[in-house]
Tab-separated table of C-alpha atoms and ligand atoms in Angstrom:
chain	number	residue	atom	x	y	z
J	1	UNK	CA	30.346	5.729	41.921
J	2	UNK	CA	27.080	5.087	43.954
J	3	UNK	CA	25.346	8.734	45.077
J	4	UNK	CA	22.343	8.835	46.887
J	5	UNK	CA	21.139	12.112	46.434
J	6	UNK	CA	18.661	14.621	48.595
J	7	UNK	CA	16.176	13.968	45.453
J	8	UNK	CA	16.367	10.081	45.883
J	9	UNK	CA	15.527	10.143	49.357
J	10	UNK	CA	13.005	12.376	49.250
J	11	UNK	CA	11.402	9.967	46.343
J	12	UNK	CA	12.117	7.119	48.864
J	13	UNK	CA	10.578	8.876	51.903
J	14	UNK	CA	7.562	9.565	49.556
J	15	UNK	CA	7.459	5.445	48.549
J	16	UNK	CA	7.311	4.778	52.185
J	17	UNK	CA	4.138	6.857	52.922
J	18	UNK	CA	2.853	5.288	49.950
J	19	UNK	CA	3.636	1.941	51.425
J	20	UNK	CA	1.882	3.143	54.869
J	21	UNK	CA	-1.467	3.752	52.906
J	22	UNK	CA	-1.216	0.443	51.108
J	23	UNK	CA	-1.448	-1.247	54.646
J	24	UNK	CA	2.246	-1.942	55.431
J	25	UNK	CA	2.349	-1.677	59.516
J	26	UNK	CA	5.442	-2.430	60.657
J	27	UNK	CA	7.373	0.353	61.111
J	28	UNK	CA	10.779	-1.465	61.393
J	29	UNK	CA	9.758	-2.631	57.966
J	30	UNK	CA	9.017	0.673	56.577
J	31	UNK	CA	12.440	2.028	58.147
J	32	UNK	CA	14.700	-0.383	56.341
J	33	UNK	CA	13.159	0.024	52.893
J	34	UNK	CA	13.659	3.660	53.706
J	35	UNK	CA	17.278	2.740	54.084
J	36	UNK	CA	18.309	1.504	51.048
J	37	UNK	CA	19.005	3.298	47.877
J	38	UNK	CA	16.518	1.201	45.364
J	39	UNK	CA	17.930	3.437	42.468
J	40	UNK	CA	21.580	0.779	42.829
J	41	UNK	CA	19.466	-1.942	41.812
J	42	UNK	CA	18.370	-0.799	38.788
J	43	UNK	CA	19.732	-0.090	35.522
J	44	UNK	CA	20.162	3.409	34.642
J	45	UNK	CA	17.796	3.145	31.808
J	46	UNK	CA	15.383	2.912	35.140
J	47	UNK	CA	17.125	5.085	37.760
J	48	UNK	CA	14.056	8.110	37.254
J	49	UNK	CA	11.685	5.466	37.853
J	50	UNK	CA	13.369	3.588	40.976
J	51	UNK	CA	10.816	4.669	43.534
J	52	UNK	CA	7.673	4.402	41.676
J	53	UNK	CA	5.838	1.357	43.297
J	54	UNK	CA	6.442	-0.426	40.375
J	55	UNK	CA	8.585	-4.142	39.598
J	56	UNK	CA	11.431	-3.940	36.449
J	57	UNK	CA	13.517	-5.697	34.482
J	58	UNK	CA	16.952	-6.475	35.984
J	59	UNK	CA	18.159	-8.735	32.821
J	60	UNK	CA	17.962	-12.100	32.238
J	61	UNK	CA	14.675	-12.080	31.883
J	62	UNK	CA	13.769	-10.962	35.459
J	63	UNK	CA	12.276	-8.335	37.597
J	64	UNK	CA	13.381	-6.204	40.872
J	65	UNK	CA	9.978	-7.167	42.808
J	66	UNK	CA	7.478	-4.450	43.452
J	67	UNK	CA	8.199	-2.712	46.521
J	68	UNK	CA	5.123	-3.079	48.162
J	69	UNK	CA	5.839	-6.893	47.535
J	70	UNK	CA	8.953	-6.774	48.991
J	71	UNK	CA	7.373	-5.038	52.210
J	72	UNK	CA	4.745	-7.396	52.379
J	73	UNK	CA	6.834	-10.296	51.916
J	74	UNK	CA	9.411	-8.575	54.980
J	75	UNK	CA	6.451	-7.975	57.126
J	76	UNK	CA	5.097	-11.505	56.804
J	77	UNK	CA	8.321	-13.029	57.603
J	78	UNK	CA	8.615	-11.209	60.646
J	79	UNK	CA	12.523	-11.136	61.163
J	80	UNK	CA	14.497	-10.179	64.494
J	81	UNK	CA	17.606	-8.822	64.474
J	82	UNK	CA	20.533	-11.614	64.866
J	83	UNK	CA	18.242	-14.610	62.889
J	84	UNK	CA	19.232	-16.568	59.641
J	85	UNK	CA	17.294	-16.007	56.739
J	86	UNK	CA	17.701	-18.149	53.522
J	87	UNK	CA	16.413	-16.072	50.694
J	88	UNK	CA	15.628	-17.842	46.973
J	89	UNK	CA	16.027	-15.974	44.182
J	90	UNK	CA	18.588	-13.249	45.080
J	91	UNK	CA	17.539	-11.183	41.552
J	92	UNK	CA	18.876	-7.745	41.925
J	93	UNK	CA	20.094	-7.893	45.688
J	94	UNK	CA	17.339	-5.342	46.518
J	95	UNK	CA	15.250	-7.739	48.832
J	96	UNK	CA	18.327	-9.330	50.338
J	97	UNK	CA	19.228	-5.603	51.486
J	98	UNK	CA	16.141	-5.325	53.190
J	99	UNK	CA	16.614	-8.098	54.843
J	100	UNK	CA	20.174	-6.921	56.052
J	101	UNK	CA	18.554	-3.656	57.417
J	102	UNK	CA	16.191	-5.803	59.183
J	103	UNK	CA	19.764	-6.887	61.278
J	104	UNK	CA	19.287	-10.707	59.627
J	105	UNK	CA	21.890	-12.708	58.645
J	106	UNK	CA	21.077	-13.520	55.259
J	107	UNK	CA	22.131	-16.467	53.268
J	108	UNK	CA	20.304	-16.145	49.341
J	109	UNK	CA	20.531	-18.222	46.495
J	110	UNK	CA	20.213	-17.510	42.615
J	111	UNK	CA	19.992	-19.274	39.757
J	112	UNK	CA	20.877	-17.018	36.999
J	113	UNK	CA	25.083	-16.769	36.839
J	114	UNK	CA	25.090	-12.930	35.999
J	115	UNK	CA	22.550	-11.972	38.488
J	116	UNK	CA	24.237	-13.786	40.998
J	117	UNK	CA	27.395	-11.848	40.307
J	118	UNK	CA	26.320	-8.364	39.726
J	119	UNK	CA	24.327	-8.482	43.232
J	120	UNK	CA	27.409	-10.152	45.068
J	121	UNK	CA	29.587	-7.153	43.857
J	122	UNK	CA	26.869	-4.735	44.200
J	123	UNK	CA	25.739	-5.460	47.556
J	124	UNK	CA	29.555	-5.515	48.688
J	125	UNK	CA	30.021	-2.490	47.782
J	126	UNK	CA	26.947	-1.249	49.546
J	127	UNK	CA	28.914	-2.770	52.809
J	128	UNK	CA	26.524	-5.539	53.345
J	129	UNK	CA	28.128	-8.772	54.824
J	130	UNK	CA	25.523	-11.779	52.848
J	131	UNK	CA	26.248	-15.462	52.281
J	132	UNK	CA	25.320	-15.406	48.505
J	133	UNK	CA	25.522	-19.053	45.960
J	134	UNK	CA	24.843	-19.808	42.671
J	135	UNK	CA	22.651	-22.767	42.771
J	136	UNK	CA	19.362	-24.201	42.969
J	137	UNK	CA	17.288	-22.925	45.673
J	138	UNK	CA	14.938	-26.114	45.404
J	139	UNK	CA	17.480	-27.263	47.477
J	140	UNK	CA	18.355	-24.537	49.676
J	141	UNK	CA	21.914	-24.594	51.716
J	142	UNK	CA	21.652	-27.802	53.854
J	143	UNK	CA	25.101	-27.071	55.333
J	144	UNK	CA	24.003	-23.701	56.661
J	145	UNK	CA	20.456	-25.410	57.752
J	146	UNK	CA	18.580	-24.815	59.650
J	147	UNK	CA	17.100	-20.979	59.605
J	148	UNK	CA	14.650	-19.066	61.348
J	149	UNK	CA	13.053	-17.782	58.025
J	150	UNK	CA	13.035	-18.451	54.995
J	151	UNK	CA	11.634	-16.258	51.842
J	152	UNK	CA	10.914	-17.564	48.411
J	153	UNK	CA	11.131	-14.499	45.878
J	154	UNK	CA	10.078	-16.385	42.834
J	155	UNK	CA	6.373	-18.392	42.181
J	156	UNK	CA	6.561	-21.584	43.234
J	157	UNK	CA	4.328	-24.380	41.854
J	158	UNK	CA	5.150	-27.309	44.273
J	159	UNK	CA	5.855	-27.618	47.933
J	160	UNK	CA	9.372	-26.863	48.552
J	161	UNK	CA	9.945	-30.261	50.711
J	162	UNK	CA	13.997	-29.545	51.255
J	163	UNK	CA	13.499	-25.887	52.031
J	164	UNK	CA	10.745	-26.699	54.885
J	165	UNK	CA	13.313	-29.667	56.625
J	166	UNK	CA	15.873	-27.042	56.402
J	167	UNK	CA	13.678	-24.439	58.965
J	168	UNK	CA	13.662	-24.312	62.239
J	169	UNK	CA	10.907	-25.514	64.715
J	170	UNK	CA	9.226	-22.416	65.421
J	171	UNK	CA	10.325	-21.144	61.634
J	172	UNK	CA	8.321	-19.039	59.006
J	173	UNK	CA	8.542	-19.823	55.469
J	174	UNK	CA	6.861	-16.954	52.935
J	175	UNK	CA	6.729	-17.977	49.499
J	176	UNK	CA	4.006	-16.893	46.331
J	177	UNK	CA	2.528	-20.150	46.161
J	178	UNK	CA	1.005	-21.845	42.630
J	179	UNK	CA	1.136	-22.626	39.335
J	180	UNK	CA	-0.699	-20.111	37.170
J	181	UNK	CA	0.234	-16.669	36.233
J	182	UNK	CA	-1.332	-15.376	39.591
J	183	UNK	CA	-0.176	-16.647	42.897
J	184	UNK	CA	-1.321	-16.408	46.620
J	185	UNK	CA	1.107	-15.307	49.067
J	186	UNK	CA	1.597	-18.164	51.399
J	187	UNK	CA	3.092	-18.796	55.100
J	188	UNK	CA	3.673	-21.666	56.716
J	189	UNK	CA	4.755	-21.910	60.051
J	190	UNK	CA	7.173	-24.702	61.880
J	191	UNK	CA	4.894	-25.830	65.136
J	192	UNK	CA	7.378	-27.107	68.013
J	193	UNK	CA	6.197	-30.084	67.979
J	194	UNK	CA	7.617	-30.066	64.499
J	195	UNK	CA	3.878	-29.992	62.049
J	196	UNK	CA	3.399	-27.334	59.853
J	197	UNK	CA	0.467	-24.636	59.893
J	198	UNK	CA	-0.450	-21.869	56.539
J	199	UNK	CA	-2.135	-19.404	55.858
J	200	UNK	CA	-3.121	-17.251	52.416
J	201	UNK	CA	-2.447	-14.024	51.865
J	202	UNK	CA	-3.403	-11.710	48.668
J	203	UNK	CA	-2.516	-12.661	45.543
J	204	UNK	CA	0.788	-11.879	43.454
J	205	UNK	CA	2.540	-11.884	40.352
J	206	UNK	CA	5.933	-13.362	39.981
J	207	UNK	CA	7.963	-14.842	37.880
J	208	UNK	CA	8.744	-18.677	37.777
J	209	UNK	CA	10.869	-20.359	40.231
J	210	UNK	CA	13.013	-22.663	37.592
J	211	UNK	CA	14.949	-26.060	38.450
J	212	UNK	CA	19.001	-25.905	38.386
J	213	UNK	CA	21.714	-23.343	37.850
J	214	UNK	CA	21.640	-21.550	34.190
J	215	UNK	CA	24.995	-19.805	33.065
J	216	UNK	CA	23.692	-18.963	29.250
J	217	UNK	CA	22.417	-15.648	28.867
J	218	UNK	CA	18.851	-16.316	26.403
J	219	UNK	CA	17.971	-20.062	27.291
J	220	UNK	CA	16.106	-20.403	30.710
A	1	SAH	N1	14.335	-10.376	45.364
A	1	SAH	C1	14.610	-10.462	43.950
A	1	SAH	C2	13.345	-10.968	43.421
A	1	SAH	C3	13.988	-11.321	41.466
A	1	SAH	S1	12.945	-12.425	40.937
A	1	SAH	C4	14.704	-8.647	44.218
A	1	SAH	O1	14.508	-8.185	45.536
A	1	SAH	O2	15.578	-8.476	43.052
A	1	SAH	C5	12.803	-14.008	41.257
A	1	SAH	C6	14.156	-14.476	41.298
A	1	SAH	O3	14.486	-15.796	41.686
A	1	SAH	C7	15.179	-13.755	39.634
A	1	SAH	O4	16.641	-13.237	39.708
A	1	SAH	C8	15.658	-15.632	39.203
A	1	SAH	O5	16.309	-16.147	38.329
A	1	SAH	C9	15.081	-16.544	40.047
A	1	SAH	N2	15.299	-17.698	40.412
A	1	SAH	C10	14.242	-18.780	39.645
A	1	SAH	N3	14.059	-20.103	40.302
A	1	SAH	C11	15.137	-20.052	41.136
A	1	SAH	C12	16.185	-21.147	41.659
A	1	SAH	N4	15.185	-22.296	41.664
A	1	SAH	N5	16.537	-21.132	42.452
A	1	SAH	C13	17.252	-20.098	42.786
A	1	SAH	N6	17.164	-18.129	42.341
A	1	SAH	C14	15.666	-18.657	40.984
C-alpha cells in the first residue's frame, strides 16, 4: 500500500525549501517535486531517508538521482504542459513522475529489465500515464519522434546522434556529458534552422550510460 503521511509531506516541504536555497528558482519544478512522494520510489531500507538530498541504490547497481539533480535537470529542460519528452534511464521512475507533474507526455527508456518492470508497475499505480520502453536509450524511440525535449539521466560519453535527430527544431536536450567519474551538465538547443547550440552547466556524477538491453541481474 502506498501511504503519504503528514510526516512525509512535511519532510518533502523541507526538501523543497532546501532546493530553493540551493538555487532552484522555477516554481513549477519546486511544485512538481513537492507533488511526488519520493519515498514510494525507494526500497523500505531507505524510507526514513527519502527526503534527504541524497542519491540511493535502487537495485541492479543503479541509483535514484539526488533531488537537486532531478530539480536542476527539470529546470534546464524548460518543460511546458503538453510537450512530448523522451527520458533515457527510467531507473526508479522518480524523474519520470516529476516530468508528468510538469504536464509532459513522457516516453522513457530503461535498459535494465527489472527496473523497467518495477517503475512501470509503480507509475501506473500512482496514476501516471506514461510510455515506458525496455530498450537501449542510445537508439531513442524513432517511431514516436520527434520530441520537444530529451533528458538523459545517466552519464553519456559521446554525442547521441540518434537522439539529436529525434529532437524537434527549437527543442532542448539535457545530458550529463563526459567520460570520467565527473560529467558536465550540457544543454543542447536545436535552432529553427536545424543547427545546434550548446552550453555547459555544473559538475555532476551519474552512473554510466551503457549500450544494449540487459535482462540479467548481475552483469552490466
Ligand atoms: N531517472 C532515474 C535515474 C536512474 S540512474 C531516477 O530518477 O531514478 C540512470 C538509469 O539509466 C539506470 O537505471 C540505468 O540502468 C539506465 N541506463 C543506463 N544506460 C542506459 C541506456 N543505454 N538506455 C536506457 N537506460 C540506461
